């Protein structure tokens, strides 16, 4: 068909692991996963797909790579699962590297395609089965596997030690107190209304976000706490590598930390995948129909603070803004409308992206793809040209992105396509516009 | 030969079709129990909401974006299902055997609808051949299934119009019709059975769990 060659990327996580694989090892894992870990969904999806290709237009990878059929959702399933099923017992190790490349680095499991399949086949789930097989064969991109190892050892994604965690919180409390006298970060407080959890990159590289939330909580007079112990990190890369055992442990720690502190509810920081893990993939793996303690995303929380008047807006944000609607909270939790409402309440000049709401394009970073690290960055940015075009069309200067993956992914797209825009979390907007009573000011 | 195909073969085809569908249905229900997430999240309200948006033409975004496929697909499926059931010649066979009768299509509309099915098959064939994203995921079996679906309509039309020897055409028509019925439960044509369930499950997930729309 004359398709361009896909650049070969060297990734030690795959290139070293592949040397230990044999067709027997592969066939053992494939048979175990297919026979004992999948059931009706997998089997019916495989039988029902009529190879119509109608899911293609859903995928930003397909659209951005000039409609290259290898990047369409069903094209990815064909190159991985259909081959796996067809040649179960004679799969060569090199093929597994292809599977990992496709499933881990060229699919964001954003689930947009299941809205385009006439049968509602959950194609992202099928790609997750491929990831599971790859993970069980230790075929996971190195950077992604490193975060999983960190989860497994430290219960957080970035090798943050407990003393560093507490130290960072105290430092940020000091910073917040410098602005607002009453700002505190209450550690291990029992029975608080809000148990606030963040992803590990916050203490590691974006600590000011914790200081921001301390100020917001103080102004809104929220009764809140954070744990000093493991379970504070709500992120979960094991969910995306295919290491579901570790994924389950991480989610259990998070929920149990809140239970230990007898919190009334969990409020999660601005991160999409973390919310998906805590609300959705985690409970399912653990056999919980619903999370044991009510769980809401920051967008929901800010909506509550603003609509109930606990946070008042002093002046609206003037610079033109648009929004990156994170898949895992908009398509994954229907928070699109609330997100619009808090933007309308705080920003003067908002232009929606097109398409939007459930039909928004993924940032290209989610689903663990950005965590596959620098080796895969070029293909990731190339694979989301449609996002760059969509953002440029809004002519906004600031893109509000209430998700960490989106935040980093959109920044890469902005620099890759020279859009000259900037990315902000919603809390950063809120910090600029909320009314701080004079008596609170330091 | 005519006696065999119009009698036992049709019987066999119906038995294989019905029992095959029941078998696939039971297998699906049993493996749905093993797939722990299905029953707890199934919701009638959201299943119906999703089905509603996907059986009404243009009610979903992709149906509007790919309007040509939507038009052809809807016409194809409506005609494909109605013509065999409401064809006067088919009803006459049942009426002759069992004395059963039901409403029939006029011969003229049945002919037009048959032509629609055949043209739709041609459209699907060309689409498969020409569109890279469809061609890439096409197996030879996809063409075969298309041929199996088209054959009873082509031969039916030929018999009705008496283009060739009538007796021979009717025999071929009955054989191709029986083949189609028999392969439905065991091939991708089983989407006839599975479609409402895959849709219902995705509708439930989107509605009840994710609080979002799936169309």
XYZ file of C-alpha atoms in Angstrom:
657
model
C 0.000 0.000 0.000
C 3.084 2.165 0.154
C 2.729 3.319 3.737
C 5.700 5.185 5.217
C 7.956 3.139 7.465
C 7.295 3.589 11.166
C 10.528 4.901 12.735
C 12.292 2.362 14.902
C 12.537 3.586 18.480
C 15.088 2.117 20.843
C 13.616 1.473 24.237
C 15.623 -0.674 26.631
C 12.439 -1.750 28.406
C 11.420 -3.525 25.232
C 14.746 -4.233 23.525
C 16.218 -6.018 26.560
C 13.065 -7.845 27.633
C 12.465 -9.182 24.151
C 15.706 -11.185 24.358
C 14.240 -13.375 27.093
C 11.063 -14.206 25.240
C 10.360 -17.503 23.529
C 7.273 -18.555 21.574
C 6.393 -20.926 24.461
C 6.517 -18.169 27.086
C 4.402 -15.970 24.867
C 1.836 -18.633 24.185
C 1.546 -19.490 27.908
C 0.793 -15.902 28.827
C -1.529 -15.319 25.891
C -3.547 -18.432 26.680
C -3.719 -17.623 30.382
C -4.910 -14.071 29.822
C -7.397 -14.940 27.086
C -8.793 -17.990 28.869
C -8.900 -16.877 32.463
C -8.913 -13.079 32.503
C -11.268 -12.272 29.670
C -14.838 -13.357 29.169
C -17.992 -12.022 27.546
C -16.765 -8.566 26.571
C -13.634 -9.822 24.861
C -15.308 -12.754 23.156
C -18.387 -10.946 21.965
C -16.375 -7.941 20.775
C -14.101 -10.198 18.765
C -17.082 -11.976 17.201
C -19.144 -8.863 16.535
C -16.657 -6.514 14.870
C -17.534 -6.492 11.165
C -14.296 -4.763 10.125
C -16.183 -1.720 8.858
C -13.528 0.814 9.865
C -16.093 3.330 11.102
C -14.126 3.814 14.328
C -11.226 5.327 12.370
C -12.448 8.912 12.377
C -12.575 8.840 16.170
C -8.837 8.480 16.599
C -6.527 11.486 16.778
C -3.595 9.219 15.875
C -5.322 8.172 12.662
C -6.415 11.689 11.767
C -3.028 13.215 12.583
C -1.026 10.621 10.661
C -2.769 11.510 7.388
C -5.369 8.759 7.791
C -2.738 6.042 7.932
C -4.831 2.885 8.492
C -2.230 1.446 10.877
C -3.269 4.090 13.405
C -7.010 3.536 13.272
C -8.511 1.865 16.342
C -9.502 -1.286 14.489
C -6.196 -1.170 12.602
C -4.391 -1.353 15.943
C -6.564 -4.261 17.033
C -5.865 -6.013 13.749
C -2.104 -5.620 14.089
C -2.161 -6.921 17.654
C -5.103 -8.991 18.897
C -6.273 -10.499 15.628
C -2.730 -11.691 14.993
C -2.373 -12.912 18.566
C -5.558 -14.956 18.297
C -4.640 -16.293 14.861
C -1.099 -17.374 15.708
C -1.393 -17.943 19.455
C 1.257 -20.608 19.635
C 3.747 -19.333 17.128
C 4.222 -15.682 18.010
C 7.764 -14.478 17.626
C 9.265 -12.180 20.274
C 9.814 -9.301 17.835
C 6.076 -9.220 17.251
C 5.552 -8.502 20.952
C 7.626 -5.348 20.640
C 5.263 -4.234 17.887
C 2.335 -5.001 20.175
C 3.780 -2.895 22.968
C 4.592 -0.031 20.623
C 1.035 -0.006 19.322
C -0.805 -0.623 22.579
C 1.398 1.338 25.004
C 2.649 4.212 22.871
C 0.176 4.726 20.020
C -3.130 4.430 21.826
C -4.233 6.673 24.680
C -7.089 4.333 25.684
C -9.158 7.530 25.607
C -12.280 5.569 24.607
C -13.383 8.052 21.997
C -13.594 5.225 19.469
C -16.245 3.355 21.434
C -18.493 6.338 20.707
C -17.921 5.901 16.979
C -18.291 2.125 16.706
C -21.899 1.429 15.683
C -21.890 -1.592 17.996
C -20.329 0.251 20.919
C -17.340 -2.054 21.038
C -14.926 -0.952 23.761
C -11.832 -0.867 21.582
C -9.741 0.738 24.308
C -10.506 -2.260 26.488
C -9.215 -4.548 23.738
C -5.969 -2.555 23.587
C -5.775 -2.854 27.383
C -5.877 -6.630 26.976
C -2.871 -6.300 24.680
C -1.112 -4.177 27.303
C -1.917 -6.776 29.926
C -0.336 -9.499 27.790
C 2.725 -7.317 27.157
C 3.058 -6.476 30.838
C 2.848 -10.121 31.851
C 5.718 -10.730 29.417
C 7.618 -7.772 30.909
C 7.376 -5.956 27.607
C 6.718 -2.430 28.850
C 8.499 0.770 27.745
C 11.264 1.540 30.229
C 10.053 4.898 31.547
C 6.525 3.601 32.071
C 7.813 0.521 33.852
C 9.939 2.707 36.096
C 6.855 4.535 37.348
C 5.182 1.184 37.961
C 8.222 0.015 39.911
C 8.028 3.179 41.955
C 4.334 2.576 42.682
C 5.127 -0.936 43.695
C 7.948 0.021 46.083
C 6.899 3.395 47.455
C 3.150 3.491 46.727
C 3.734 6.671 44.767
C 4.693 7.243 41.172
C 7.913 9.216 41.580
C 10.018 7.583 44.267
C 9.022 10.284 46.791
C 10.074 9.262 50.305
C 7.832 9.892 53.272
C 10.109 12.530 54.836
C 10.283 14.346 51.499
C 6.521 14.268 51.248
C 5.968 15.734 54.713
C 8.751 18.243 54.211
C 7.203 19.410 50.948
C 3.814 19.870 52.568
C 5.325 21.900 55.402
C 7.256 24.014 52.936
C 4.099 24.681 50.926
C 2.174 25.466 54.101
C 4.796 28.131 54.862
C 4.431 29.523 51.347
C 0.648 29.625 51.646
C 0.813 31.286 55.043
C 2.904 33.971 53.417
C -0.203 34.914 51.431
C -3.076 33.931 53.677
C -2.673 33.916 57.443
C -5.103 31.080 58.096
C -3.737 28.735 55.419
C -2.807 25.327 56.841
C -2.194 21.838 55.486
C -3.703 19.699 58.243
C -1.971 16.317 58.301
C -3.761 13.153 59.429
C -6.764 14.969 60.802
C -9.549 12.519 61.597
C -13.113 13.032 60.484
C -12.415 15.905 58.098
C -14.950 16.732 55.438
C -12.346 16.496 52.694
C -9.460 14.086 52.232
C -7.387 15.764 49.540
C -5.110 13.637 47.385
C -2.719 14.552 44.614
C -0.484 12.815 42.112
C 3.183 12.373 42.950
C 4.435 14.853 40.346
C 2.891 17.604 42.504
C 5.296 17.261 45.452
C 8.082 16.282 43.085
C 7.993 19.041 40.477
C 4.871 21.190 40.893
C 4.805 21.804 44.631
C 3.288 25.264 44.260
C 0.000 23.580 43.321
C -0.179 22.215 46.858
C 0.445 25.677 48.225
C -2.338 26.968 45.974
C -4.848 24.448 47.253
C -3.933 25.346 50.834
C -4.871 28.939 50.072
C -8.083 27.974 48.276
C -9.109 25.708 51.165
C -8.393 28.498 53.653
C -10.442 31.063 51.747
C -13.336 28.621 51.334
C -12.953 27.551 54.996
C -12.957 23.873 54.105
C -12.374 21.277 56.803
C -9.718 19.193 55.082
C -6.728 16.943 55.562
C -3.922 15.179 53.773
C -2.286 11.958 54.964
C 1.311 11.930 56.082
C 1.488 8.254 55.156
C 1.280 6.159 51.960
C -1.934 6.483 50.041
C -1.521 10.218 49.425
C -0.648 9.610 45.787
C -3.767 8.997 43.733
C -1.986 8.446 40.414
C -1.708 5.013 38.937
C 0.539 4.103 36.038
C 0.255 0.385 36.723
C -3.313 0.662 35.464
C -1.872 1.671 32.104
C 1.138 -0.614 31.882
C -1.061 -3.676 32.379
C 0.225 -4.545 35.868
C -3.216 -4.792 37.419
C -1.996 -6.386 40.646
C 0.042 -3.271 41.429
C -2.810 -1.109 40.189
C -5.126 -2.750 42.696
C -2.656 -2.273 45.579
C -2.213 1.405 44.775
C -5.952 2.057 44.597
C -6.579 0.143 47.813
C -3.958 2.231 49.655
C -5.526 5.429 48.432
C -9.067 4.532 49.484
C -7.896 3.012 52.758
C -5.878 6.094 53.671
C -9.096 8.095 53.491
C -10.931 5.475 55.508
C -8.200 5.427 58.136
C -8.697 9.162 58.611
C -12.490 8.682 58.668
C -12.848 11.330 56.005
C -16.300 12.067 54.705
C -15.184 12.215 51.096
C -12.161 12.203 48.852
C -11.418 15.205 46.666
C -8.849 14.484 44.001
C -6.589 17.115 42.470
C -6.736 18.111 38.827
C -5.801 14.844 37.188
C -7.847 12.732 34.828
C -6.195 9.338 34.860
C -5.975 9.354 38.646
C -9.677 9.906 38.826
C -10.275 7.074 36.372
C -8.163 4.756 38.483
C -9.867 5.673 41.737
C -13.412 5.806 40.410
C -13.398 3.125 37.807
C -10.548 0.756 37.011
C -9.414 0.373 40.618
C -12.762 -0.477 42.194
C -13.470 -2.931 39.392
C -10.249 -4.800 39.903
C -10.842 -4.820 43.659
C -14.388 -6.109 43.220
C -16.059 -2.970 44.563
C -19.125 -1.847 42.675
C -18.536 1.738 43.803
C -15.683 3.390 45.698
C -16.294 2.979 49.456
C -16.036 6.698 50.225
C -17.623 9.318 47.981
C -15.045 10.530 45.536
C -15.066 13.714 43.498
C -12.717 15.366 41.054
C -11.344 18.875 41.602
C -13.605 20.256 38.855
C -16.632 19.025 40.778
C -15.202 20.462 43.988
C -14.437 23.893 42.542
C -17.920 23.916 41.026
C -19.331 23.336 44.484
C -17.177 26.046 46.060
C -18.090 28.594 43.416
C -21.816 27.840 43.112
C -22.346 27.769 46.870
C -20.524 31.072 47.216
C -17.764 29.764 49.458
C -15.379 31.182 46.911
C -16.330 34.529 45.467
C -14.901 35.859 42.241
C -13.347 39.307 42.657
C -12.575 39.985 39.007
C -12.819 37.781 35.968
C -9.789 36.515 34.101
C -9.387 38.699 31.013
C -7.012 36.858 28.689
C -8.805 34.751 26.020
C -9.048 31.139 27.150
C -10.108 27.794 25.772
C -10.266 24.423 27.434
C -8.730 20.994 27.074
C -11.481 18.686 28.265
C -9.759 15.698 29.851
C -11.124 12.416 28.488
C -11.211 10.704 31.845
C -13.404 13.278 33.523
C -15.499 14.469 30.580
C -16.024 11.337 28.510
C -15.273 9.360 31.642
C -17.421 11.201 34.185
C -19.590 13.722 32.411
C -17.967 16.732 34.071
C -17.988 18.742 30.841
C -20.917 20.938 31.819
C -19.569 21.736 35.282
C -16.202 22.559 33.769
C -17.892 25.024 31.412
C -19.764 26.570 34.302
C -16.698 27.210 36.423
C -14.903 28.661 33.425
C -17.892 30.907 32.704
C -17.862 32.021 36.334
C -14.176 32.940 36.280
C -13.197 33.893 32.735
C -14.413 36.695 30.539
C -13.364 35.536 27.109
C -13.887 31.828 26.461
C -13.883 30.072 23.090
C -14.887 26.407 23.103
C -12.819 23.956 21.095
C -14.437 22.037 18.272
C -15.283 19.180 18.664
C -15.980 19.413 22.363
C -17.554 17.740 25.391
C -17.544 13.931 25.008
C -16.242 14.363 21.475
C -13.127 16.279 22.434
C -9.813 14.975 21.157
C -7.502 13.406 23.699
C -4.368 15.394 24.586
C -2.271 12.517 23.247
C -0.445 12.172 26.541
C -2.991 10.229 28.565
C -3.323 6.511 28.979
C 0.304 6.240 30.068
C 1.612 7.364 26.683
C 3.518 10.387 27.981
C 4.944 8.188 30.709
C 6.583 6.060 28.028
C 9.075 8.890 28.099
C 11.355 10.829 25.762
C 11.993 7.976 23.275
C 8.358 8.126 22.225
C 7.819 11.883 22.373
C 8.311 12.556 18.652
C 5.662 10.079 17.571
C 3.320 11.259 20.324
C 3.470 14.898 19.203
C 3.218 13.911 15.540
C 0.223 11.743 16.431
C -1.817 14.700 17.645
C -1.662 17.311 14.919
C -5.452 17.562 15.049
C -5.245 18.779 18.617
C -2.803 21.510 17.621
C -5.119 22.600 14.798
C -8.139 22.496 17.051
C -6.433 24.662 19.684
C -5.026 27.109 17.150
C -8.536 27.607 15.721
C -9.809 28.907 19.054
C -7.280 31.769 18.921
C -7.132 31.651 22.705
C -3.948 32.442 24.598
C -4.507 30.240 27.620
C -5.661 26.631 27.594
C -7.304 25.566 30.830
C -6.449 21.919 31.442
C -7.725 20.371 34.676
C -5.544 17.285 34.250
C -1.832 16.663 34.724
C -1.416 14.412 31.705
C -3.265 16.882 29.507
C -1.184 19.691 30.979
C 2.129 18.143 29.974
C 0.774 16.737 26.711
C -0.653 20.062 25.583
C 2.585 21.842 26.508
C 4.449 19.447 24.207
C 1.962 20.119 21.434
C 2.231 23.871 21.923
C 6.004 23.739 21.564
C 5.951 21.079 18.833
C 3.586 23.078 16.633
C 4.742 26.523 17.809
C 1.278 27.618 18.897
C 2.531 30.310 21.272
C -0.164 29.454 23.821
C 0.079 28.677 27.531
C -1.443 26.005 29.718
C -2.960 26.589 33.140
C -4.661 24.388 35.680
C -8.038 25.677 36.758
C -6.688 26.261 40.265
C -4.156 28.689 38.802
C -6.997 30.687 37.246
C -8.891 30.542 40.515
C -5.868 31.851 42.409
C -5.874 34.924 40.212
C -9.572 35.705 40.392
C -10.851 34.651 43.786
C -11.753 37.199 46.388
C -9.500 37.093 49.430
C -10.995 38.934 52.408
C -8.578 41.547 53.726
C -8.537 40.088 57.223
C -7.165 36.839 55.788
C -4.287 38.423 53.943
C -0.882 37.994 55.498
C -33.695 -31.790 -6.029
C -36.428 -29.164 -5.780
C -38.243 -31.285 -3.188
C -35.102 -31.602 -1.099
C -34.113 -27.934 -1.089
C -37.624 -26.624 -0.569
C -38.313 -29.152 2.190
C -35.602 -30.699 4.354
C -32.898 -28.169 3.499
C -35.034 -25.226 4.561
C -35.939 -27.103 7.722
C -32.295 -27.808 8.448
C -31.406 -24.189 7.782
C -34.032 -22.905 10.187
C -33.070 -25.417 12.861
C -29.376 -24.569 12.553
C -30.155 -20.858 12.578
C -32.437 -20.933 15.598
C -30.417 -23.387 17.652
C -27.194 -21.619 16.700
C -28.589 -18.315 17.892
C -29.820 -19.858 21.142
C -26.422 -21.494 21.652
C -24.548 -18.217 21.100
C -26.961 -16.405 23.358
C -26.518 -18.885 26.198
C -22.722 -18.841 25.789
C -22.819 -15.056 25.956
C -24.929 -15.015 29.124
C -22.651 -17.526 30.803
C -19.444 -15.752 29.937
C -21.052 -12.458 30.984
C -21.265 -13.879 34.490
C -17.559 -14.652 34.373
C -16.851 -11.110 33.186
C -17.469 -9.640 36.616
C -18.232 -6.112 35.477
C -21.173 -6.778 33.207
C -24.215 -7.615 35.313
C -23.512 -5.160 38.149
C -23.381 -2.218 35.762
C -26.131 -3.107 33.300
C -28.901 -0.560 33.368
C -32.115 -0.847 31.399
C -32.581 2.893 31.174
C -29.145 3.584 29.744
C -29.225 0.490 27.519
C -32.375 1.744 25.877
C -31.035 5.285 25.704
C -28.012 4.055 23.800
C -29.974 1.739 21.509
C -32.373 4.565 20.750
C -29.530 6.807 19.602
C -28.071 4.113 17.406
C -31.165 2.741 15.674
C -32.422 6.166 14.638
C -30.618 7.365 11.508
C -28.340 10.362 12.148
C -28.982 10.384 15.901
C -25.281 9.894 16.609
C -22.389 12.063 15.568
C -20.621 9.412 13.513
C -23.846 8.672 11.653
C -24.021 12.324 10.659
C -20.338 12.547 9.746
C -20.515 9.379 7.635
C -23.959 10.078 6.250
C -23.468 8.031 3.077
C -22.696 4.916 5.096
C -25.647 5.661 7.364
C -28.124 5.934 4.517
C -26.917 2.796 2.797
C -26.613 0.793 6.009
C -30.112 1.616 7.196
C -31.723 0.902 3.822
C -29.703 -2.280 3.501
C -30.680 -3.683 6.888
C -34.334 -2.699 6.649
C -34.709 -4.282 3.227
C -32.584 -7.289 4.117
C -34.857 -8.151 7.016
C -38.233 -7.177 5.573
C -38.041 -8.650 2.089
C -37.560 -12.302 3.083
C -40.235 -12.079 5.774
C -42.863 -10.160 3.822
C -42.345 -11.553 0.330
C -45.566 -12.930 -1.094
C -43.794 -15.965 -2.559
C -42.296 -16.852 0.842
C -45.605 -16.358 2.636
C -47.285 -18.568 0.061
C -44.834 -21.382 0.885
C -45.647 -21.142 4.585
C -49.311 -20.803 3.907
C -49.172 -23.851 1.670
C -47.368 -25.914 4.308
C -48.936 -24.702 7.554
C -51.845 -22.520 6.588
C -50.184 -19.466 8.171
C -50.642 -16.064 6.571
C -49.438 -12.546 7.226
C -49.210 -9.179 5.567
C -47.191 -9.120 2.351
C -45.251 -6.489 0.449
C -46.473 -5.707 -3.022
C -44.377 -7.452 -5.635
C -43.202 -4.118 -7.012
C -41.853 -2.830 -3.713
C -40.271 -6.191 -2.951
C -38.389 -5.990 -6.228
C -37.168 -2.482 -5.530
C -36.117 -3.422 -2.019
C -34.217 -6.410 -3.347
C -32.392 -4.159 -5.769
C -31.540 -1.867 -2.858
C -29.968 -4.780 -0.969
C -27.899 -5.743 -3.998
C -26.745 -2.177 -4.637
C -25.898 -1.761 -0.947
C -23.749 -4.894 -1.120
C -22.012 -3.385 -4.108
C -21.446 -0.195 -2.102
C -19.959 -2.162 0.805
C -17.750 -4.057 -1.620
C -16.422 -0.901 -3.253
C -15.970 0.767 0.141
C -13.945 -2.194 1.352
C -11.824 -2.109 -1.762
C -11.268 1.625 -1.992
C -11.039 3.050 1.534
C -7.573 2.396 2.963
C -8.775 2.152 6.577
C -11.343 -0.468 5.606
C -9.106 -2.294 3.174
C -6.413 -2.584 5.841
C -8.718 -4.541 8.151
C -10.382 -6.629 5.455
C -9.868 -10.376 5.410
C -10.950 -12.550 2.462
C -13.735 -13.769 4.738
C -15.207 -10.275 4.729
C -15.771 -10.502 0.974
C -17.128 -14.010 1.370
C -19.660 -12.870 3.981
C -20.742 -10.056 1.729
C -21.228 -12.529 -1.112
C -23.214 -14.839 1.179
C -25.505 -11.964 2.117
C -25.938 -10.800 -1.457
C -26.459 -14.194 -3.090
C -30.051 -14.950 -1.971
C -31.128 -11.513 -3.186
C -29.401 -11.753 -6.535
C -30.791 -15.235 -7.170
C -34.201 -14.221 -5.822
C -34.342 -11.322 -8.216
C -33.190 -13.544 -11.080
C -35.891 -16.086 -10.283
C -38.584 -13.449 -9.988
C -37.603 -11.858 -13.263
C -37.151 -15.311 -14.869
C -33.824 -14.329 -16.400
C -32.650 -17.922 -16.489
C -34.270 -21.316 -16.164
C -36.752 -20.703 -13.356
C -36.502 -24.080 -11.620
C -32.684 -24.000 -11.473
C -32.615 -20.399 -10.265
C -35.092 -21.132 -7.496
C -33.065 -24.115 -6.344
C -29.897 -21.989 -6.227
C -31.873 -19.295 -4.452
C -33.034 -21.695 -1.766
C -29.540 -23.091 -1.295
C -27.963 -19.638 -0.953
C -30.738 -18.536 1.388
C -30.214 -21.588 3.561
C -26.451 -21.009 3.629
C -26.953 -17.456 4.768
C -29.312 -18.476 7.567
C -26.975 -21.184 8.751
C -23.830 -19.067 8.874
C -25.389 -16.145 10.755
C -24.857 -17.536 14.267
C -21.303 -18.677 13.607
C -19.770 -15.752 11.748
C -19.522 -11.991 12.104
C -23.077 -11.913 10.800
C -23.890 -12.792 14.423
C -23.837 -9.048 15.032
C -27.518 -9.551 14.286
C -27.727 -11.208 17.706
C -24.987 -9.351 19.569
C -25.609 -5.795 18.441
C -28.296 -4.962 21.037
C -26.139 -6.390 23.819
C -22.825 -4.728 22.977
C -24.716 -1.488 22.556
C -26.617 -1.983 25.807
C -23.448 -2.654 27.753
C -21.625 0.360 26.368
C -24.723 2.480 26.921
C -24.856 1.335 30.536
C -21.182 2.073 31.097
C -21.419 5.510 29.579
C -24.703 6.354 31.262
C -24.613 4.691 34.641
C -20.886 4.718 35.373
C -19.395 7.567 33.407
C -22.369 9.904 33.439
C -21.708 10.678 29.782
C -23.308 10.269 26.373
C -22.188 7.602 23.922
C -23.463 8.943 20.618
